[in-house]
CSV table of C-alpha atoms in Angstrom, one decimal:
chain,number,residue,atom,x,y,z
A,79,MET,CA,-19.0,1.8,-12.9
A,80,LYS,CA,-15.7,0.6,-11.4
A,81,LYS,CA,-15.8,-2.0,-8.5
A,82,ILE,CA,-13.6,-0.4,-5.8
A,83,ILE,CA,-12.0,-2.7,-2.7
A,84,VAL,CA,-10.1,-1.0,0.0
A,85,PHE,CA,-7.6,-2.9,1.8
A,86,MET,CA,-6.7,-2.2,5.3
A,87,PRO,CA,-3.9,-4.2,6.8
A,88,ALA,CA,-4.0,-4.5,10.6
A,89,TYR,CA,-1.5,-5.5,13.0
A,90,ASN,CA,-2.2,-4.4,16.8
A,91,ALA,CA,-4.2,-1.7,15.5
A,92,GLU,CA,-7.2,-1.8,18.2
A,93,LYS,CA,-6.6,1.9,19.2
A,94,THR,CA,-6.8,3.5,15.9
A,95,ILE,CA,-8.5,1.4,13.3
A,96,VAL,CA,-12.1,2.5,14.4
A,97,SER,CA,-11.1,6.0,14.3
A,98,VAL,CA,-9.8,5.4,10.8
A,99,LEU,CA,-12.8,3.7,9.6
A,100,ASN,CA,-14.8,6.7,10.9
A,101,ARG,CA,-13.0,9.0,8.6
A,102,PHE,CA,-14.1,7.6,5.4
A,103,PRO,CA,-16.3,10.1,3.7
A,104,LYS,CA,-19.7,9.2,3.0
A,105,SER,CA,-19.3,9.8,-0.8
A,106,ALA,CA,-16.5,7.5,-0.8
A,107,ILE,CA,-18.4,5.0,1.2
A,108,LYS,CA,-21.0,4.9,-1.4
A,109,ARG,CA,-18.5,4.0,-4.1
A,110,ILE,CA,-16.4,1.3,-2.2
A,111,SER,CA,-17.8,-2.3,-3.0
A,112,GLU,CA,-16.1,-3.8,0.0
A,113,THR,CA,-13.7,-3.0,2.6
A,114,LEU,CA,-11.4,-5.9,3.4
A,115,ILE,CA,-9.4,-5.9,6.7
A,116,LEU,CA,-6.6,-8.2,7.1
A,117,ASP,CA,-5.7,-8.9,10.9
A,118,ASN,CA,-2.1,-10.0,10.5
A,119,ASP,CA,-2.2,-12.2,13.5
A,120,SER,CA,-2.5,-9.2,16.0
A,121,HIS,CA,-1.9,-9.8,19.9
A,122,ASP,CA,-4.5,-7.2,20.9
A,123,ARG,CA,-8.3,-6.8,20.3
A,124,THR,CA,-8.1,-5.6,16.7
A,125,TYR,CA,-10.3,-8.2,15.2
A,126,GLY,CA,-13.0,-7.9,17.8
A,127,LYS,CA,-13.1,-4.1,17.8
A,128,VAL,CA,-13.7,-4.3,13.9
A,129,MET,CA,-16.5,-7.1,14.4
A,130,GLU,CA,-17.9,-4.9,17.0
A,131,TYR,CA,-17.7,-1.8,14.8
A,132,LYS,CA,-19.6,-3.8,11.8
A,133,LYS,CA,-22.3,-4.7,14.2
A,134,ARG,CA,-22.9,-1.5,15.6
A,135,LYS,CA,-23.0,0.3,12.4
A,136,LYS,CA,-24.7,-2.6,10.5
A,137,ILE,CA,-22.3,-2.5,7.9
A,138,LYS,CA,-22.4,-5.5,5.3
A,139,ASN,CA,-19.5,-4.6,3.1
A,140,ILE,CA,-16.8,-5.0,5.6
A,141,THR,CA,-14.8,-8.2,5.7
A,142,ILE,CA,-12.4,-9.1,8.3
A,143,LEU,CA,-10.0,-11.9,8.1
A,144,LYS,CA,-7.3,-12.9,10.5
A,145,ASN,CA,-4.2,-14.5,9.3
A,146,ARG,CA,-3.3,-17.6,11.2
A,147,LYS,CA,0.4,-16.7,11.4
A,148,ASN,CA,1.9,-13.2,10.6
A,149,LEU,CA,2.7,-13.1,6.9
A,150,GLY,CA,4.6,-10.0,6.8
A,151,TYR,CA,3.5,-6.5,5.4
A,152,GLY,CA,4.0,-7.9,1.7
A,153,GLY,CA,2.4,-11.2,2.6
A,154,SER,CA,-0.7,-9.7,3.6
A,155,LYS,CA,-0.5,-7.4,0.7
A,156,LYS,CA,0.0,-10.3,-1.8
A,157,LYS,CA,-3.1,-12.1,-0.3
A,158,ALA,CA,-5.3,-9.1,-0.5
A,159,PHE,CA,-4.2,-8.6,-4.0
A,160,ARG,CA,-5.5,-12.2,-5.0
A,161,TYR,CA,-8.4,-11.8,-3.2
A,162,ALA,CA,-9.3,-8.6,-5.1
A,163,ILE,CA,-8.2,-10.4,-8.5
A,164,ASP,CA,-10.5,-13.4,-7.7
A,165,ARG,CA,-13.5,-11.5,-6.8
A,166,GLY,CA,-13.5,-9.3,-10.2
A,167,TYR,CA,-12.5,-5.9,-8.6
A,168,ASP,CA,-11.2,-2.8,-10.9
A,169,ILE,CA,-9.6,-0.8,-8.4
A,170,PHE,CA,-7.6,-1.7,-5.1
A,171,VAL,CA,-6.9,0.9,-2.6
A,172,MET,CA,-4.6,0.3,0.3
A,173,VAL,CA,-5.3,2.4,3.3
A,174,HIS,CA,-3.3,1.7,6.6
A,175,SER,CA,-5.3,1.2,9.8
A,176,ASP,CA,-3.1,3.2,12.1
A,177,GLY,CA,-4.1,6.7,10.6
A,178,GLN,CA,-0.8,7.5,8.8
A,179,TYR,CA,-2.6,8.3,5.3
A,180,PRO,CA,-5.7,10.3,4.9
A,181,PRO,CA,-8.8,8.0,3.9
A,182,GLU,CA,-10.2,11.4,3.2
A,183,LYS,CA,-8.1,11.3,0.0
A,184,ILE,CA,-9.6,7.8,-1.4
A,185,ALA,CA,-11.4,9.6,-4.1
A,186,ASP,CA,-8.7,11.5,-5.4
A,187,MET,CA,-6.6,8.2,-5.2
A,188,VAL,CA,-9.0,6.3,-7.4
A,189,ARG,CA,-9.9,9.0,-9.8
A,190,PRO,CA,-6.9,9.0,-12.2
A,191,ILE,CA,-7.5,5.4,-12.4
A,192,GLU,CA,-11.1,5.7,-13.2
A,193,GLU,CA,-10.4,8.3,-15.9
A,194,GLY,CA,-7.9,6.0,-17.5
A,195,LYS,CA,-4.8,8.3,-16.9
A,196,ALA,CA,-3.0,5.8,-14.5
A,197,ASP,CA,-2.8,2.4,-13.4
A,198,LEU,CA,-1.0,3.0,-10.0
A,199,VAL,CA,-1.7,6.1,-8.1
A,200,ILE,CA,0.8,6.9,-5.2
A,201,GLY,CA,-0.1,9.1,-2.4
A,202,SER,CA,3.1,11.0,-2.0
A,203,ARG,CA,3.9,12.6,1.5
A,204,VAL,CA,4.8,16.3,1.6
A,205,ASN,CA,6.1,18.5,4.4
A,206,ALA,CA,7.6,15.3,5.9
A,207,ILE,CA,9.4,17.1,8.8
A,208,LYS,CA,6.6,19.0,9.8
A,209,GLY,CA,4.3,16.0,9.6
A,210,GLY,CA,6.5,14.5,12.3
A,211,MET,CA,8.7,12.2,10.0
A,212,LYS,CA,12.2,11.5,11.8
A,213,LEU,CA,15.0,13.7,10.3
A,214,TRP,CA,17.0,10.3,9.2
A,215,LYS,CA,13.8,8.8,7.8
A,216,VAL,CA,13.3,12.0,5.6
A,217,PHE,CA,17.0,11.8,4.0
A,218,GLY,CA,16.8,8.1,3.5
A,219,ASN,CA,13.3,8.6,1.6
A,220,ARG,CA,14.6,11.3,-0.4
A,221,ALA,CA,17.6,9.6,-1.5
A,222,LEU,CA,16.0,6.2,-2.3
A,223,THR,CA,13.2,8.4,-4.1
A,224,MET,CA,16.0,10.1,-6.3
A,225,LEU,CA,17.6,6.8,-7.2
A,226,GLU,CA,14.5,5.1,-8.1
A,227,ASN,CA,13.2,8.2,-10.2
A,228,ILE,CA,16.5,8.3,-12.2
A,229,VAL,CA,16.5,4.3,-12.8
A,230,PHE,CA,12.9,3.9,-13.2
A,231,GLY,CA,12.4,7.0,-15.4
A,232,LEU,CA,9.9,8.8,-12.9
A,233,ASN,CA,9.8,12.0,-11.6
A,234,LEU,CA,7.6,11.7,-8.4
A,235,HIS,CA,8.0,13.6,-5.1
A,236,GLU,CA,8.0,10.1,-3.2
A,237,LEU,CA,8.0,6.4,-3.9
A,238,HIS,CA,7.8,4.9,-0.6
A,239,SER,CA,4.4,5.6,0.7
A,240,GLY,CA,2.1,3.0,1.8
A,241,TYR,CA,-0.9,4.8,0.3
A,242,LYS,CA,-1.5,3.5,-3.3
A,243,ALA,CA,-4.3,2.5,-5.7
A,244,TYR,CA,-3.7,0.0,-8.1
A,245,ASN,CA,-5.7,-1.0,-11.5
A,246,VAL,CA,-6.5,-4.4,-10.7
A,247,HIS,CA,-6.3,-5.6,-14.3
A,248,ALA,CA,-2.7,-4.4,-14.5
A,249,LEU,CA,-2.2,-6.1,-11.2
A,250,GLU,CA,-3.2,-9.5,-13.0
A,251,LYS,CA,-0.3,-9.4,-15.5
A,252,ILE,CA,2.6,-9.3,-12.6
A,253,PRO,CA,3.9,-12.3,-10.8
A,254,ILE,CA,2.3,-11.5,-7.4
A,255,ASP,CA,3.3,-15.0,-5.9
A,256,ALA,CA,7.2,-13.8,-6.9
A,257,LEU,CA,6.6,-10.4,-4.7
A,258,ASP,CA,8.5,-10.2,-1.6
A,259,ASN,CA,6.8,-10.8,1.8
A,260,ASP,CA,8.5,-7.6,3.3
A,261,HIS,CA,8.3,-3.9,2.9
A,262,ILE,CA,10.2,-4.0,-0.5
A,263,ILE,CA,7.1,-5.2,-2.2
A,264,SER,CA,6.0,-1.8,-2.7
A,265,SER,CA,9.2,-1.1,-4.8
A,266,GLN,CA,8.7,-4.1,-6.7
A,267,THR,CA,5.2,-3.3,-8.0
A,268,ILE,CA,6.4,0.1,-9.3
A,269,ALA,CA,9.2,-1.6,-11.1
A,270,LEU,CA,7.3,-4.1,-12.6
A,271,PHE,CA,4.5,-1.7,-13.7
A,272,LYS,CA,7.1,0.4,-15.4
A,273,LEU,CA,8.7,-2.6,-17.3
A,274,LYS,CA,5.0,-3.3,-18.3
A,275,LYS,CA,4.6,0.2,-19.4
A,276,PHE,CA,1.8,0.9,-17.2
A,277,LYS,CA,1.0,4.5,-16.1
A,278,ILE,CA,2.1,5.8,-12.8
A,279,LYS,CA,0.8,9.0,-11.3
A,280,GLU,CA,0.7,10.7,-7.9
A,281,ILE,CA,-1.3,12.8,-5.6
A,282,LEU,CA,0.1,14.8,-2.6
A,283,ILE,CA,-1.0,14.0,0.9
A,284,PRO,CA,0.2,15.6,4.1
A,285,THR,CA,2.6,13.8,6.3
A,286,TYR,CA,1.3,12.4,9.5
A,287,TYR,CA,3.1,10.7,12.3
A,288,SER,CA,2.0,10.2,15.9
A,289,LYS,CA,2.6,7.9,18.8
A,290,GLU,CA,-0.1,5.7,17.6
A,291,ILE,CA,1.6,5.4,14.1
A,292,THR,CA,3.1,1.9,13.4
A,293,GLU,CA,6.5,3.4,12.4
A,294,CYS,CA,9.2,1.1,11.1
A,295,SER,CA,12.4,0.9,13.5
A,296,PHE,CA,15.9,2.1,12.1
A,297,ASN,CA,17.0,-1.5,11.6
A,298,THR,CA,13.9,-2.4,9.4
A,299,SER,CA,14.1,1.0,7.6
A,300,LEU,CA,18.0,0.0,7.0
A,301,LYS,CA,17.1,-3.4,5.5
A,302,TYR,CA,14.4,-1.8,3.4
A,303,GLY,CA,16.9,0.6,2.1
A,304,ILE,CA,19.4,-2.2,1.1
A,305,ASP,CA,16.4,-4.0,-0.6
A,306,VAL,CA,15.6,-1.0,-2.7
A,307,ILE,CA,19.3,-0.6,-3.8
A,308,LYS,CA,19.2,-4.6,-4.9
A,309,LEU,CA,16.1,-4.5,-6.6
A,310,VAL,CA,17.4,-1.4,-8.5
A,311,MET,CA,20.6,-3.1,-9.4
A,312,LEU,CA,18.4,-6.1,-10.5
A,313,TYR,CA,16.4,-3.6,-12.6
A,314,ILE,CA,19.3,-2.1,-14.3
A,315,LEU,CA,20.9,-5.5,-15.1
A,316,TYR,CA,17.5,-6.7,-16.6
A,317,LYS,CA,17.4,-3.7,-18.8
A,318,MET,CA,21.0,-4.6,-19.9
A,319,GLY,CA,19.6,-8.0,-21.0
A,320,LEU,CA,20.8,-9.9,-17.9
A,321,ASN,CA,17.8,-11.4,-15.8
A,322,LEU,CA,19.1,-12.6,-12.3
A,323,ASP,CA,15.7,-12.8,-10.9
A,324,LYS,CA,13.5,-14.8,-13.5
A,325,LYS,CA,10.6,-15.2,-11.2
A,326,LEU,CA,10.1,-11.6,-10.2
A,327,PHE,CA,11.3,-10.5,-14.0
A,328,ALA,CA,9.2,-13.2,-15.6
């Protein structure tokens, strides 16, 4: 049986993280070997809330670590990747602690990897406008997804969801230390998995935004969009034989 680790990045998530943990299906909980929560230098009681929850529920396989400084979205994800690799896990699932992505779908996320049909599974959001995603973000998401689908040779509904499951043995084969500390890490892993000819699949999930969701600002989203375009150009040049980022495309 595959060893599964669930990673929950957490930043100022005291209002939502316990409710997300409570939504984990009992069937999924039985399959999860460890839930790793990385508190990314929160300024609220995120760490304390999780510790209280762990003690109250008497759950031994929840590990919460607090970063001494904010490592960025990608920095925390890299730390979690290393944690999973070093401890011999088989499947890594990332569930945000703000409730944006449904933990009820964990079993669906890991199944393609368990069955050998995928090395990376993306929880692609559908009905984005109905789910509360801002119109400008919907258009940006679709435009970037279309661009990446063409360049990476994919045909997926969305490539920018934070809900992802990875084959840890595939993660071992990419240069994790070369990945970015910002949100572009998500697209970088997709690009590298395609170059390695790893299998990428998706499952469809509902879009859900509320006032508790940690939503990226317009400026952050704009930077992310520019970073995606830069990555796509680097990918195209690499395929043409010109490697301008020898650390990433090692």
